[in-house]
């Protein structure tokens, strides 16, 4: 299969497992919605792993420490087709 350079295939065991249950015709609507939300979180985790980070300082209960925070202030999610709208909630 010829995959474009800007296309990312996520091959993750938990995603495969959840998609299998989602695709099952016997899956109840409530479980379906929950699985879509869970799958969306896993996809978001993968999709955001290379976001730019910046240094910041926070006050812990004991001392001040340096941390990394996401440098991007505005992240926009755009669902593709109507079927993607269920993923926006997650």
Coordinates of C-alpha atoms in Angstrom, one line a residue:
X1 CA 0.0 0.0 0.0
X2 CA 1.3 3.4 -1.0
X3 CA 0.8 5.8 2.0
X4 CA 1.4 9.6 1.6
X5 CA 4.1 11.1 3.7
X6 CA 1.6 13.3 5.6
X7 CA -0.5 10.3 6.5
X8 CA 0.0 8.6 9.9
X9 CA -1.2 5.0 10.5
X10 CA -1.7 4.2 14.2
X11 CA -1.2 0.6 14.9
X12 CA -2.0 0.2 18.6
X13 CA -3.3 -2.9 20.3
X14 CA -5.9 -1.1 22.4
X15 CA -7.2 0.8 19.4
X16 CA -7.6 -2.4 17.4
X17 CA -9.4 -4.0 20.4
X18 CA -11.8 -1.1 20.9
X19 CA -12.5 -0.8 17.1
X20 CA -13.4 -4.5 17.0
X21 CA -16.0 -4.0 19.7
X22 CA -17.3 -0.7 18.1
X23 CA -17.8 -2.6 14.8
X24 CA -19.7 -5.5 16.3
X25 CA -23.4 -5.2 15.5
X26 CA -24.3 -6.4 19.0
X27 CA -22.6 -3.5 20.7
X28 CA -25.1 -1.5 22.6
X29 CA -25.3 2.3 21.8
X30 CA -24.1 3.3 25.3
X31 CA -21.0 1.1 25.1
X32 CA -20.5 2.3 21.5
X33 CA -20.4 5.9 22.6
X34 CA -18.0 5.1 25.5
X35 CA -15.7 3.2 23.2
X36 CA -15.6 6.1 20.7
X37 CA -14.6 8.5 23.5
X38 CA -11.9 6.1 24.7
X39 CA -10.6 5.5 21.2
X40 CA -10.6 9.3 20.6
X41 CA -8.4 9.8 23.7
X42 CA -5.9 7.2 22.5
X43 CA -5.8 8.8 19.0
X44 CA -5.4 12.2 20.5
X45 CA -2.5 10.9 22.6
X46 CA -0.7 9.7 19.5
X47 CA -1.6 12.8 17.4
X48 CA -0.2 15.2 20.0
X49 CA 3.0 13.4 21.0
X50 CA 5.2 15.8 18.9
X51 CA 3.7 19.1 19.9
X52 CA 6.2 21.9 20.5
X53 CA 7.0 22.4 24.2
X54 CA 8.2 25.4 26.1
X55 CA 9.8 25.8 29.5
X56 CA 7.7 27.1 32.4
X57 CA 7.9 27.4 36.1
X58 CA 5.4 26.2 38.7
X59 CA 5.1 26.4 42.4
X60 CA 4.8 23.0 44.1
X61 CA 3.8 22.6 47.7
X62 CA 7.5 22.4 48.5
X63 CA 9.4 24.5 46.0
X64 CA 9.5 26.1 42.6
X65 CA 10.3 23.8 39.7
X66 CA 10.8 23.9 36.0
X67 CA 8.2 22.0 33.8
X68 CA 7.4 21.6 30.1
X69 CA 4.1 22.9 28.7
X70 CA 2.6 22.8 25.3
X71 CA 3.8 25.9 23.3
X72 CA 0.7 26.0 21.1
X73 CA -2.1 28.1 22.5
X74 CA -4.8 27.2 20.1
X75 CA -5.4 23.6 19.0
X76 CA -8.3 23.0 16.7
X77 CA -10.1 19.7 16.1
X78 CA -12.0 19.4 12.8
X79 CA -14.1 16.2 12.4
X80 CA -14.0 14.7 8.9
X81 CA -17.5 13.8 7.8
X82 CA -20.5 13.6 10.1
X83 CA -19.3 10.4 11.7
X84 CA -16.4 12.2 13.3
X85 CA -18.6 14.4 15.3
X86 CA -18.9 11.8 18.0
X87 CA -15.2 12.0 18.6
X88 CA -15.2 15.7 19.3
X89 CA -16.6 15.1 22.8
X90 CA -13.6 12.9 23.8

